């Protein structure tokens, strides 16, 4: 977005015209963008929300998926509070240690992070906290006194005897009491007992058609009511199509259209807004009543998120 003059610019996030001194300097973002017209205030808010969401790598607020160089906590320290900066550094440190086995000291007064840099086996093994010298199990982080058989050993013997199988996704063991051999893990929605251990092809737990349509009806109603919601890009595309159809019914304004819309949206206030305010607002527009704005990558499953408004 072009600057309005040499002494001011228009922020591409808040769309405010601000003094050039409020522009995010290149020394902060250092990404592939040739130039980025974003104000310091919007960048600080973006970082604060990203840190709260637990993102290990925070990209340029405009590049997002195409960012070649994430923001550096030290470079951005002056943009955020000390609390946000400390939390950001902690998350970044945790992210750098993802490839190593780790546990926390069970001592409530210590809770030191213990890293397995040598890559030991997954069997239960006793370690000693380097800070407070408390003995614990590296596998489950529970206290483990010397010359005592640990709980992990007893649990593993039960697992072997009852022939439980681990979920291929989260590795937690699942017990089948009765019924068919296909069991869905609550954590990962992957079938665990119908596949051999180590198999990499899983089937996702699909939602029934009725449940999915109910979810979409709720999302469309919330979009009409609040005029902005955040969801995954895939769901946003479905909601966009349905929301455009609802606005088209509102513009039609007939009794038949009202009946169709009332059977879909939730709430009389949503229906009233659809046939009055939105119908009048878009009376001269043939289509394209909504738009999608990509926002971030969701923590956990890396699903791309977007605002629909």
PDB file of C-alpha atoms in Angstrom:
ATOM      1  CA  UNK A   1       0.000   0.000   0.000  1.00  0.00           C
ATOM      2  CA  UNK A   2       1.570   3.265  -1.042  1.00  0.00           C
ATOM      3  CA  UNK A   3       2.401   6.033   1.398  1.00  0.00           C
ATOM      4  CA  UNK A   4       0.323   9.184   1.221  1.00  0.00           C
ATOM      5  CA  UNK A   5       3.369  11.417   1.683  1.00  0.00           C
ATOM      6  CA  UNK A   6       7.029  11.232   2.627  1.00  0.00           C
ATOM      7  CA  UNK A   7       6.210  12.008   6.273  1.00  0.00           C
ATOM      8  CA  UNK A   8       3.274   9.602   6.749  1.00  0.00           C
ATOM      9  CA  UNK A   9       2.095   6.140   5.735  1.00  0.00           C
ATOM     10  CA  UNK A  10      -1.032   3.991   5.834  1.00  0.00           C
ATOM     11  CA  UNK A  11      -0.827   0.890   8.036  1.00  0.00           C
ATOM     12  CA  UNK A  12      -1.971  -2.194   6.101  1.00  0.00           C
ATOM     13  CA  UNK A  13      -3.559  -3.708   9.218  1.00  0.00           C
ATOM     14  CA  UNK A  14      -5.437  -0.891  10.983  1.00  0.00           C
ATOM     15  CA  UNK A  15      -5.656   1.282   7.800  1.00  0.00           C
ATOM     16  CA  UNK A  16      -4.769   4.402   9.814  1.00  0.00           C
ATOM     17  CA  UNK A  17      -2.598   7.207   8.383  1.00  0.00           C
ATOM     18  CA  UNK A  18       0.270   7.630  10.831  1.00  0.00           C
ATOM     19  CA  UNK A  19       3.590   9.499  11.048  1.00  0.00           C
ATOM     20  CA  UNK A  20       6.476   7.694   9.399  1.00  0.00           C
ATOM     21  CA  UNK A  21       8.104   7.388  12.836  1.00  0.00           C
ATOM     22  CA  UNK A  22       5.379   4.839  13.765  1.00  0.00           C
ATOM     23  CA  UNK A  23       6.292   2.553  10.843  1.00  0.00           C
ATOM     24  CA  UNK A  24       7.824  -0.826  11.680  1.00  0.00           C
ATOM     25  CA  UNK A  25      11.533  -0.546  10.734  1.00  0.00           C
ATOM     26  CA  UNK A  26      13.160  -3.077   8.405  1.00  0.00           C
ATOM     27  CA  UNK A  27      15.649  -3.992  11.137  1.00  0.00           C
ATOM     28  CA  UNK A  28      12.750  -5.652  12.995  1.00  0.00           C
ATOM     29  CA  UNK A  29      11.073  -7.807  10.348  1.00  0.00           C
ATOM     30  CA  UNK A  30      14.010  -8.506   7.952  1.00  0.00           C
ATOM     31  CA  UNK A  31      11.870 -10.805   5.801  1.00  0.00           C
ATOM     32  CA  UNK A  32      11.457 -11.156   2.051  1.00  0.00           C
ATOM     33  CA  UNK A  33       8.967  -8.258   1.839  1.00  0.00           C
ATOM     34  CA  UNK A  34      10.527  -5.415  -0.187  1.00  0.00           C
ATOM     35  CA  UNK A  35       8.816  -2.958   2.165  1.00  0.00           C
ATOM     36  CA  UNK A  36       6.192  -3.402   4.838  1.00  0.00           C
ATOM     37  CA  UNK A  37       3.755  -0.678   5.832  1.00  0.00           C
ATOM     38  CA  UNK A  38       2.688  -1.803   9.297  1.00  0.00           C
ATOM     39  CA  UNK A  39       2.637   0.346  12.411  1.00  0.00           C
ATOM     40  CA  UNK A  40       4.484  -0.518  15.610  1.00  0.00           C
ATOM     41  CA  UNK A  41       1.246  -0.708  17.619  1.00  0.00           C
ATOM     42  CA  UNK A  42      -0.336  -3.338  15.329  1.00  0.00           C
ATOM     43  CA  UNK A  43       2.885  -5.358  15.317  1.00  0.00           C
ATOM     44  CA  UNK A  44       3.033  -5.299  19.118  1.00  0.00           C
ATOM     45  CA  UNK A  45      -0.587  -6.509  19.337  1.00  0.00           C
ATOM     46  CA  UNK A  46       0.125  -9.227  16.755  1.00  0.00           C
ATOM     47  CA  UNK A  47       3.152 -10.447  18.731  1.00  0.00           C
ATOM     48  CA  UNK A  48       1.221 -10.403  22.013  1.00  0.00           C
ATOM     49  CA  UNK A  49      -1.613 -12.529  20.558  1.00  0.00           C
ATOM     50  CA  UNK A  50       0.853 -14.933  18.898  1.00  0.00           C
ATOM     51  CA  UNK A  51       2.791 -15.433  22.134  1.00  0.00           C
ATOM     52  CA  UNK A  52      -0.441 -16.025  24.047  1.00  0.00           C
ATOM     53  CA  UNK A  53      -1.358 -18.690  21.456  1.00  0.00           C
ATOM     54  CA  UNK A  54       1.980 -20.428  22.089  1.00  0.00           C
ATOM     55  CA  UNK A  55       3.486 -20.020  18.601  1.00  0.00           C
ATOM     56  CA  UNK A  56       7.176 -20.909  18.603  1.00  0.00           C
ATOM     57  CA  UNK A  57       7.945 -19.006  15.371  1.00  0.00           C
ATOM     58  CA  UNK A  58       6.232 -15.647  14.798  1.00  0.00           C
ATOM     59  CA  UNK A  59       6.373 -14.596  11.160  1.00  0.00           C
ATOM     60  CA  UNK A  60       6.041 -11.172   9.582  1.00  0.00           C
ATOM     61  CA  UNK A  61       2.393 -10.005  10.080  1.00  0.00           C
ATOM     62  CA  UNK A  62       1.925  -9.636   6.315  1.00  0.00           C
ATOM     63  CA  UNK A  63       3.979 -12.561   4.953  1.00  0.00           C
ATOM     64  CA  UNK A  64       2.472 -15.242   7.254  1.00  0.00           C
ATOM     65  CA  UNK A  65       2.839 -18.534   5.328  1.00  0.00           C
ATOM     66  CA  UNK A  66       5.450 -17.151   2.898  1.00  0.00           C
ATOM     67  CA  UNK A  67       7.691 -15.581   5.544  1.00  0.00           C
ATOM     68  CA  UNK A  68      11.365 -16.468   5.081  1.00  0.00           C
ATOM     69  CA  UNK A  69      12.644 -15.082   8.387  1.00  0.00           C
ATOM     70  CA  UNK A  70      10.570 -15.080  11.605  1.00  0.00           C
ATOM     71  CA  UNK A  71      10.642 -12.131  13.995  1.00  0.00           C
ATOM     72  CA  UNK A  72      13.476 -12.174  16.513  1.00  0.00           C
ATOM     73  CA  UNK A  73      12.524 -11.724  20.204  1.00  0.00           C
ATOM     74  CA  UNK A  74      15.626  -9.672  21.014  1.00  0.00           C
ATOM     75  CA  UNK A  75      15.076  -7.292  18.081  1.00  0.00           C
ATOM     76  CA  UNK A  76      11.408  -6.819  19.029  1.00  0.00           C
ATOM     77  CA  UNK A  77      12.005  -6.476  22.777  1.00  0.00           C
ATOM     78  CA  UNK A  78      11.211  -2.752  22.819  1.00  0.00           C
ATOM     79  CA  UNK A  79       7.828  -3.342  21.136  1.00  0.00           C
ATOM     80  CA  UNK A  80       6.343  -5.535  23.880  1.00  0.00           C
ATOM     81  CA  UNK A  81       6.133  -5.624  27.667  1.00  0.00           C
ATOM     82  CA  UNK A  82       8.683  -7.471  29.794  1.00  0.00           C
ATOM     83  CA  UNK A  83       6.091 -10.147  30.598  1.00  0.00           C
ATOM     84  CA  UNK A  84       5.368 -10.846  26.913  1.00  0.00           C
ATOM     85  CA  UNK A  85       9.089 -10.806  26.061  1.00  0.00           C
ATOM     86  CA  UNK A  86       9.903 -13.312  28.832  1.00  0.00           C
ATOM     87  CA  UNK A  87       7.083 -15.624  27.745  1.00  0.00           C
ATOM     88  CA  UNK A  88       8.166 -15.335  24.084  1.00  0.00           C
ATOM     89  CA  UNK A  89      11.757 -16.295  24.941  1.00  0.00           C
ATOM     90  CA  UNK A  90      10.501 -19.229  27.008  1.00  0.00           C
ATOM     91  CA  UNK A  91       8.327 -20.505  24.127  1.00  0.00           C
ATOM     92  CA  UNK A  92      11.187 -20.066  21.635  1.00  0.00           C
ATOM     93  CA  UNK A  93      13.525 -22.003  23.936  1.00  0.00           C
ATOM     94  CA  UNK A  94      10.964 -24.788  24.302  1.00  0.00           C
ATOM     95  CA  UNK A  95      10.606 -24.929  20.511  1.00  0.00           C
ATOM     96  CA  UNK A  96      14.357 -25.350  20.027  1.00  0.00           C
ATOM     97  CA  UNK A  97      14.298 -28.347  22.358  1.00  0.00           C
ATOM     98  CA  UNK A  98      11.509 -30.221  20.579  1.00  0.00           C
ATOM     99  CA  UNK A  99      13.942 -32.749  19.137  1.00  0.00           C
ATOM    100  CA  UNK A 100      15.183 -33.828  22.570  1.00  0.00           C
ATOM    101  CA  UNK A 101      13.555 -35.933  25.247  1.00  0.00           C
ATOM    102  CA  UNK A 102      12.794 -33.859  28.321  1.00  0.00           C
ATOM    103  CA  UNK A 103      11.002 -33.819  31.629  1.00  0.00           C
ATOM    104  CA  UNK A 104      10.555 -31.485  34.580  1.00  0.00           C
ATOM    105  CA  UNK A 105      11.764 -32.065  38.108  1.00  0.00           C
ATOM    106  CA  UNK A 106       8.796 -33.228  40.246  1.00  0.00           C
ATOM    107  CA  UNK A 107       9.996 -31.108  43.178  1.00  0.00           C
ATOM    108  CA  UNK A 108       7.457 -28.264  43.443  1.00  0.00           C
ATOM    109  CA  UNK A 109      10.143 -25.845  44.660  1.00  0.00           C
ATOM    110  CA  UNK A 110      12.456 -26.662  41.734  1.00  0.00           C
ATOM    111  CA  UNK A 111      10.672 -27.801  38.526  1.00  0.00           C
ATOM    112  CA  UNK A 112      13.953 -27.659  36.609  1.00  0.00           C
ATOM    113  CA  UNK A 113      13.810 -28.595  32.916  1.00  0.00           C
ATOM    114  CA  UNK A 114      15.904 -31.742  32.338  1.00  0.00           C
ATOM    115  CA  UNK A 115      17.072 -32.475  28.779  1.00  0.00           C
ATOM    116  CA  UNK A 116      18.099 -35.876  27.435  1.00  0.00           C
ATOM    117  CA  UNK A 117      20.848 -34.815  25.016  1.00  0.00           C
ATOM    118  CA  UNK A 118      22.129 -38.377  24.611  1.00  0.00           C
ATOM    119  CA  UNK A 119      18.836 -39.806  23.349  1.00  0.00           C
ATOM    120  CA  UNK A 120      18.343 -42.687  25.758  1.00  0.00           C
ATOM    121  CA  UNK A 121      15.813 -45.491  25.440  1.00  0.00           C
ATOM    122  CA  UNK A 122      12.109 -45.049  26.153  1.00  0.00           C
ATOM    123  CA  UNK A 123      12.229 -47.574  28.997  1.00  0.00           C
ATOM    124  CA  UNK A 124      11.680 -46.236  32.542  1.00  0.00           C
ATOM    125  CA  UNK A 125      14.977 -44.991  33.971  1.00  0.00           C
ATOM    126  CA  UNK A 126      15.888 -43.090  37.072  1.00  0.00           C
ATOM    127  CA  UNK A 127      17.607 -39.718  36.796  1.00  0.00           C
ATOM    128  CA  UNK A 128      18.684 -37.117  39.329  1.00  0.00           C
ATOM    129  CA  UNK A 129      17.768 -33.449  38.960  1.00  0.00           C
ATOM    130  CA  UNK A 130      21.026 -31.469  38.516  1.00  0.00           C
ATOM    131  CA  UNK A 131      19.586 -28.592  40.528  1.00  0.00           C
ATOM    132  CA  UNK A 132      17.955 -30.091  43.661  1.00  0.00           C
ATOM    133  CA  UNK A 133      19.221 -33.711  43.373  1.00  0.00           C
ATOM    134  CA  UNK A 134      15.688 -35.161  43.496  1.00  0.00           C
ATOM    135  CA  UNK A 135      15.397 -38.612  41.914  1.00  0.00           C
ATOM    136  CA  UNK A 136      12.641 -39.057  39.337  1.00  0.00           C
ATOM    137  CA  UNK A 137      11.596 -41.159  36.361  1.00  0.00           C
ATOM    138  CA  UNK A 138      12.552 -39.576  33.053  1.00  0.00           C
ATOM    139  CA  UNK A 139       9.609 -41.283  31.344  1.00  0.00           C
ATOM    140  CA  UNK A 140       6.757 -40.011  33.553  1.00  0.00           C
ATOM    141  CA  UNK A 141       8.436 -37.314  35.741  1.00  0.00           C
ATOM    142  CA  UNK A 142       7.198 -38.949  38.959  1.00  0.00           C
ATOM    143  CA  UNK A 143       9.477 -39.133  42.032  1.00  0.00           C
ATOM    144  CA  UNK A 144      11.566 -42.291  42.126  1.00  0.00           C
ATOM    145  CA  UNK A 145      13.390 -43.212  45.305  1.00  0.00           C
ATOM    146  CA  UNK A 146      16.573 -45.230  44.977  1.00  0.00           C
ATOM    147  CA  UNK A 147      16.270 -49.030  45.351  1.00  0.00           C
ATOM    148  CA  UNK A 148      12.521 -48.860  44.760  1.00  0.00           C
ATOM    149  CA  UNK A 149      10.589 -50.440  41.907  1.00  0.00           C
ATOM    150  CA  UNK A 150       8.974 -47.599  40.016  1.00  0.00           C
ATOM    151  CA  UNK A 151       5.327 -47.377  38.963  1.00  0.00           C
ATOM    152  CA  UNK A 152       6.308 -47.389  35.274  1.00  0.00           C
ATOM    153  CA  UNK A 153       7.606 -50.958  35.608  1.00  0.00           C
ATOM    154  CA  UNK A 154       4.350 -52.128  37.147  1.00  0.00           C
ATOM    155  CA  UNK A 155       2.271 -50.353  34.508  1.00  0.00           C
ATOM    156  CA  UNK A 156       4.314 -51.870  31.667  1.00  0.00           C
ATOM    157  CA  UNK A 157       3.825 -55.350  33.080  1.00  0.00           C
ATOM    158  CA  UNK A 158       0.047 -54.775  33.164  1.00  0.00           C
ATOM    159  CA  UNK A 159       0.101 -53.476  29.568  1.00  0.00           C
ATOM    160  CA  UNK A 160       1.991 -56.553  28.410  1.00  0.00           C
ATOM    161  CA  UNK A 161      -0.313 -58.921  30.284  1.00  0.00           C
ATOM    162  CA  UNK A 162      -3.560 -57.310  29.054  1.00  0.00           C
ATOM    163  CA  UNK A 163      -2.158 -56.774  25.522  1.00  0.00           C
ATOM    164  CA  UNK A 164      -3.098 -53.104  25.312  1.00  0.00           C
ATOM    165  CA  UNK A 165      -1.985 -51.252  22.177  1.00  0.00           C
ATOM    166  CA  UNK A 166      -0.621 -47.699  21.861  1.00  0.00           C
ATOM    167  CA  UNK A 167      -2.284 -45.045  19.717  1.00  0.00           C
ATOM    168  CA  UNK A 168      -0.056 -44.465  16.639  1.00  0.00           C
ATOM    169  CA  UNK A 169      -0.478 -40.709  17.100  1.00  0.00           C
ATOM    170  CA  UNK A 170      -0.068 -39.805  20.788  1.00  0.00           C
ATOM    171  CA  UNK A 171       1.456 -43.166  21.925  1.00  0.00           C
ATOM    172  CA  UNK A 172      -0.973 -43.454  24.868  1.00  0.00           C
ATOM    173  CA  UNK A 173      -2.174 -46.990  25.545  1.00  0.00           C
ATOM    174  CA  UNK A 174      -5.821 -47.844  24.866  1.00  0.00           C
ATOM    175  CA  UNK A 175      -7.841 -50.634  26.476  1.00  0.00           C
ATOM    176  CA  UNK A 176     -10.655 -52.261  24.491  1.00  0.00           C
ATOM    177  CA  UNK A 177     -13.265 -53.646  26.873  1.00  0.00           C
ATOM    178  CA  UNK A 178     -15.778 -54.911  24.305  1.00  0.00           C
ATOM    179  CA  UNK A 179     -17.100 -54.266  20.793  1.00  0.00           C
ATOM    180  CA  UNK A 180     -15.257 -54.055  17.481  1.00  0.00           C
ATOM    181  CA  UNK A 181     -11.487 -53.730  17.218  1.00  0.00           C
ATOM    182  CA  UNK A 182     -11.567 -50.165  15.834  1.00  0.00           C
ATOM    183  CA  UNK A 183     -11.069 -47.702  18.698  1.00  0.00           C
ATOM    184  CA  UNK A 184     -10.654 -43.948  18.321  1.00  0.00           C
ATOM    185  CA  UNK A 185      -8.170 -42.068  20.491  1.00  0.00           C
ATOM    186  CA  UNK A 186      -9.669 -39.042  22.262  1.00  0.00           C
ATOM    187  CA  UNK A 187      -6.508 -37.005  21.762  1.00  0.00           C
ATOM    188  CA  UNK A 188      -5.678 -37.538  18.090  1.00  0.00           C
ATOM    189  CA  UNK A 189      -8.890 -38.972  16.552  1.00  0.00           C
ATOM    190  CA  UNK A 190      -6.819 -41.758  14.981  1.00  0.00           C
ATOM    191  CA  UNK A 191      -7.719 -45.422  14.943  1.00  0.00           C
ATOM    192  CA  UNK A 192      -5.348 -47.280  17.220  1.00  0.00           C
ATOM    193  CA  UNK A 193      -6.351 -50.907  17.711  1.00  0.00           C
ATOM    194  CA  UNK A 194      -7.189 -51.752  14.114  1.00  0.00           C
ATOM    195  CA  UNK A 195      -3.617 -50.983  12.940  1.00  0.00           C
ATOM    196  CA  UNK A 196      -0.326 -52.639  13.877  1.00  0.00           C
ATOM    197  CA  UNK A 197       2.088 -50.553  15.917  1.00  0.00           C
ATOM    198  CA  UNK A 198       4.326 -48.477  13.645  1.00  0.00           C
ATOM    199  CA  UNK A 199       1.865 -48.225  10.777  1.00  0.00           C
ATOM    200  CA  UNK A 200       1.742 -44.681   9.415  1.00  0.00           C
ATOM    201  CA  UNK A 201      -1.550 -44.611   7.493  1.00  0.00           C
ATOM    202  CA  UNK A 202      -4.423 -43.559   9.731  1.00  0.00           C
ATOM    203  CA  UNK A 203      -8.059 -42.672   9.138  1.00  0.00           C
ATOM    204  CA  UNK A 204      -9.355 -39.452  10.635  1.00  0.00           C
ATOM    205  CA  UNK A 205     -12.504 -39.496  12.715  1.00  0.00           C
ATOM    206  CA  UNK A 206     -15.101 -37.887  10.434  1.00  0.00           C
ATOM    207  CA  UNK A 207     -18.084 -35.968  11.722  1.00  0.00           C
ATOM    208  CA  UNK A 208     -21.590 -37.132  10.802  1.00  0.00           C
ATOM    209  CA  UNK A 209     -23.365 -35.015   8.195  1.00  0.00           C
ATOM    210  CA  UNK A 210     -25.963 -33.802  10.704  1.00  0.00           C
ATOM    211  CA  UNK A 211     -23.322 -32.671  13.170  1.00  0.00           C
ATOM    212  CA  UNK A 212     -21.336 -30.843  10.499  1.00  0.00           C
ATOM    213  CA  UNK A 213     -24.397 -29.033   9.134  1.00  0.00           C
ATOM    214  CA  UNK A 214     -25.369 -27.987  12.656  1.00  0.00           C
ATOM    215  CA  UNK A 215     -21.870 -26.580  13.143  1.00  0.00           C
ATOM    216  CA  UNK A 216     -22.047 -24.652   9.849  1.00  0.00           C
ATOM    217  CA  UNK A 217     -25.484 -23.244  10.738  1.00  0.00           C
ATOM    218  CA  UNK A 218     -24.083 -21.934  14.011  1.00  0.00           C
ATOM    219  CA  UNK A 219     -21.050 -20.403  12.293  1.00  0.00           C
ATOM    220  CA  UNK A 220     -23.164 -18.684   9.621  1.00  0.00           C
ATOM    221  CA  UNK A 221     -25.494 -17.307  12.313  1.00  0.00           C
ATOM    222  CA  UNK A 222     -22.524 -15.983  14.303  1.00  0.00           C
ATOM    223  CA  UNK A 223     -21.088 -14.405  11.159  1.00  0.00           C
ATOM    224  CA  UNK A 224     -24.369 -12.605  10.395  1.00  0.00           C
ATOM    225  CA  UNK A 225     -24.685 -11.473  14.008  1.00  0.00           C
ATOM    226  CA  UNK A 226     -21.103 -10.311  14.672  1.00  0.00           C
ATOM    227  CA  UNK A 227     -19.996  -9.791  11.024  1.00  0.00           C
ATOM    228  CA  UNK A 228     -16.627 -11.452  11.724  1.00  0.00           C
ATOM    229  CA  UNK A 229     -15.548 -14.897  12.954  1.00  0.00           C
ATOM    230  CA  UNK A 230     -12.266 -16.810  12.916  1.00  0.00           C
ATOM    231  CA  UNK A 231     -12.040 -20.424  11.804  1.00  0.00           C
ATOM    232  CA  UNK A 232      -9.921 -22.678   9.600  1.00  0.00           C
ATOM    233  CA  UNK A 233      -9.548 -21.721   5.950  1.00  0.00           C
ATOM    234  CA  UNK A 234     -11.379 -24.893   4.866  1.00  0.00           C
ATOM    235  CA  UNK A 235     -14.403 -24.161   7.067  1.00  0.00           C
ATOM    236  CA  UNK A 236     -14.322 -20.467   6.146  1.00  0.00           C
ATOM    237  CA  UNK A 237     -14.789 -21.351   2.474  1.00  0.00           C
ATOM    238  CA  UNK A 238     -17.870 -23.441   3.299  1.00  0.00           C
ATOM    239  CA  UNK A 239     -19.291 -20.747   5.580  1.00  0.00           C
ATOM    240  CA  UNK A 240     -18.676 -18.096   2.935  1.00  0.00           C
ATOM    241  CA  UNK A 241     -20.764 -19.941   0.347  1.00  0.00           C
ATOM    242  CA  UNK A 242     -23.642 -20.513   2.777  1.00  0.00           C
ATOM    243  CA  UNK A 243     -23.532 -16.946   4.123  1.00  0.00           C
ATOM    244  CA  UNK A 244     -23.698 -15.506   0.600  1.00  0.00           C
ATOM    245  CA  UNK A 245     -26.782 -17.654  -0.042  1.00  0.00           C
ATOM    246  CA  UNK A 246     -28.423 -16.321   3.139  1.00  0.00           C
ATOM    247  CA  UNK A 247     -27.751 -12.698   2.137  1.00  0.00           C
ATOM    248  CA  UNK A 248     -29.232 -13.443  -1.285  1.00  0.00           C
ATOM    249  CA  UNK A 249     -32.407 -14.727   0.428  1.00  0.00           C
ATOM    250  CA  UNK A 250     -32.500 -11.574   2.536  1.00  0.00           C
ATOM    251  CA  UNK A 251     -32.300  -9.415  -0.571  1.00  0.00           C
ATOM    252  CA  UNK A 252     -35.096 -11.414  -2.186  1.00  0.00           C
ATOM    253  CA  UNK A 253     -37.330 -10.557   0.755  1.00  0.00           C
ATOM    254  CA  UNK A 254     -40.174 -12.919  -0.138  1.00  0.00           C
ATOM    255  CA  UNK A 255     -42.131 -15.073   2.305  1.00  0.00           C
ATOM    256  CA  UNK A 256     -40.622 -18.197   0.760  1.00  0.00           C
ATOM    257  CA  UNK A 257     -37.096 -16.788   1.189  1.00  0.00           C
ATOM    258  CA  UNK A 258     -37.842 -15.919   4.814  1.00  0.00           C
ATOM    259  CA  UNK A 259     -39.019 -19.467   5.497  1.00  0.00           C
ATOM    260  CA  UNK A 260     -35.877 -20.950   3.949  1.00  0.00           C
ATOM    261  CA  UNK A 261     -33.611 -18.604   5.919  1.00  0.00           C
ATOM    262  CA  UNK A 262     -35.509 -19.180   9.181  1.00  0.00           C
ATOM    263  CA  UNK A 263     -35.008 -22.922   8.793  1.00  0.00           C
ATOM    264  CA  UNK A 264     -31.235 -22.426   8.538  1.00  0.00           C
ATOM    265  CA  UNK A 265     -30.034 -19.538  10.735  1.00  0.00           C
ATOM    266  CA  UNK A 266     -30.344 -19.568  14.514  1.00  0.00           C
ATOM    267  CA  UNK A 267     -32.142 -16.726  16.330  1.00  0.00           C
ATOM    268  CA  UNK A 268     -34.835 -14.184  15.442  1.00  0.00           C
ATOM    269  CA  UNK A 269     -32.317 -11.346  15.809  1.00  0.00           C
ATOM    270  CA  UNK A 270     -30.092 -12.949  13.167  1.00  0.00           C
ATOM    271  CA  UNK A 271     -33.041 -13.416  10.807  1.00  0.00           C
ATOM    272  CA  UNK A 272     -34.185  -9.817  11.355  1.00  0.00           C
ATOM    273  CA  UNK A 273     -30.709  -8.430  10.637  1.00  0.00           C
ATOM    274  CA  UNK A 274     -30.465 -10.569   7.510  1.00  0.00           C
ATOM    275  CA  UNK A 275     -33.709  -9.258   5.982  1.00  0.00           C
ATOM    276  CA  UNK A 276     -33.339  -5.616   7.044  1.00  0.00           C
ATOM    277  CA  UNK A 277     -29.818  -4.290   7.617  1.00  0.00           C
ATOM    278  CA  UNK A 278     -27.810  -6.632   5.389  1.00  0.00           C
ATOM    279  CA  UNK A 279     -30.432  -6.750   2.637  1.00  0.00           C
ATOM    280  CA  UNK A 280     -30.397  -2.943   2.451  1.00  0.00           C
ATOM    281  CA  UNK A 281     -26.604  -2.721   2.665  1.00  0.00           C
ATOM    282  CA  UNK A 282     -26.055  -5.068  -0.305  1.00  0.00           C
ATOM    283  CA  UNK A 283     -29.113  -4.187  -2.379  1.00  0.00           C
ATOM    284  CA  UNK A 284     -26.967  -2.915  -5.268  1.00  0.00           C
ATOM    285  CA  UNK A 285     -24.341  -5.670  -5.116  1.00  0.00           C
ATOM    286  CA  UNK A 286     -24.743  -8.810  -7.211  1.00  0.00           C
ATOM    287  CA  UNK A 287     -22.548 -11.037  -5.031  1.00  0.00           C
ATOM    288  CA  UNK A 288     -19.322 -11.284  -3.072  1.00  0.00           C
ATOM    289  CA  UNK A 289     -20.832 -10.245   0.259  1.00  0.00           C
ATOM    290  CA  UNK A 290     -18.065 -11.796   2.365  1.00  0.00           C
ATOM    291  CA  UNK A 291     -14.277 -11.985   2.251  1.00  0.00           C
ATOM    292  CA  UNK A 292     -11.517 -14.142   3.772  1.00  0.00           C
ATOM    293  CA  UNK A 293      -8.425 -12.803   5.528  1.00  0.00           C
ATOM    294  CA  UNK A 294      -5.728 -15.336   6.407  1.00  0.00           C
ATOM    295  CA  UNK A 295      -4.478 -14.765   9.949  1.00  0.00           C
ATOM    296  CA  UNK A 296      -2.196 -17.417  11.426  1.00  0.00           C
ATOM    297  CA  UNK A 297      -1.277 -21.082  11.755  1.00  0.00           C
ATOM    298  CA  UNK A 298      -3.137 -22.889  14.541  1.00  0.00           C
ATOM    299  CA  UNK A 299      -0.963 -24.395  17.246  1.00  0.00           C
ATOM    300  CA  UNK A 300      -1.177 -28.168  17.480  1.00  0.00           C
ATOM    301  CA  UNK A 301      -2.272 -29.255  14.008  1.00  0.00           C
ATOM    302  CA  UNK A 302      -0.748 -26.373  11.943  1.00  0.00           C
ATOM    303  CA  UNK A 303      -4.111 -25.664  10.289  1.00  0.00           C
ATOM    304  CA  UNK A 304      -4.217 -22.293   8.454  1.00  0.00           C
ATOM    305  CA  UNK A 305      -6.710 -19.924  10.091  1.00  0.00           C
ATOM    306  CA  UNK A 306      -8.663 -17.035   8.578  1.00  0.00           C
ATOM    307  CA  UNK A 307     -11.133 -14.325   9.437  1.00  0.00           C
ATOM    308  CA  UNK A 308     -14.336 -14.328   7.417  1.00  0.00           C
ATOM    309  CA  UNK A 309     -16.220 -11.034   7.415  1.00  0.00           C
TER     310      UNK A 309
END
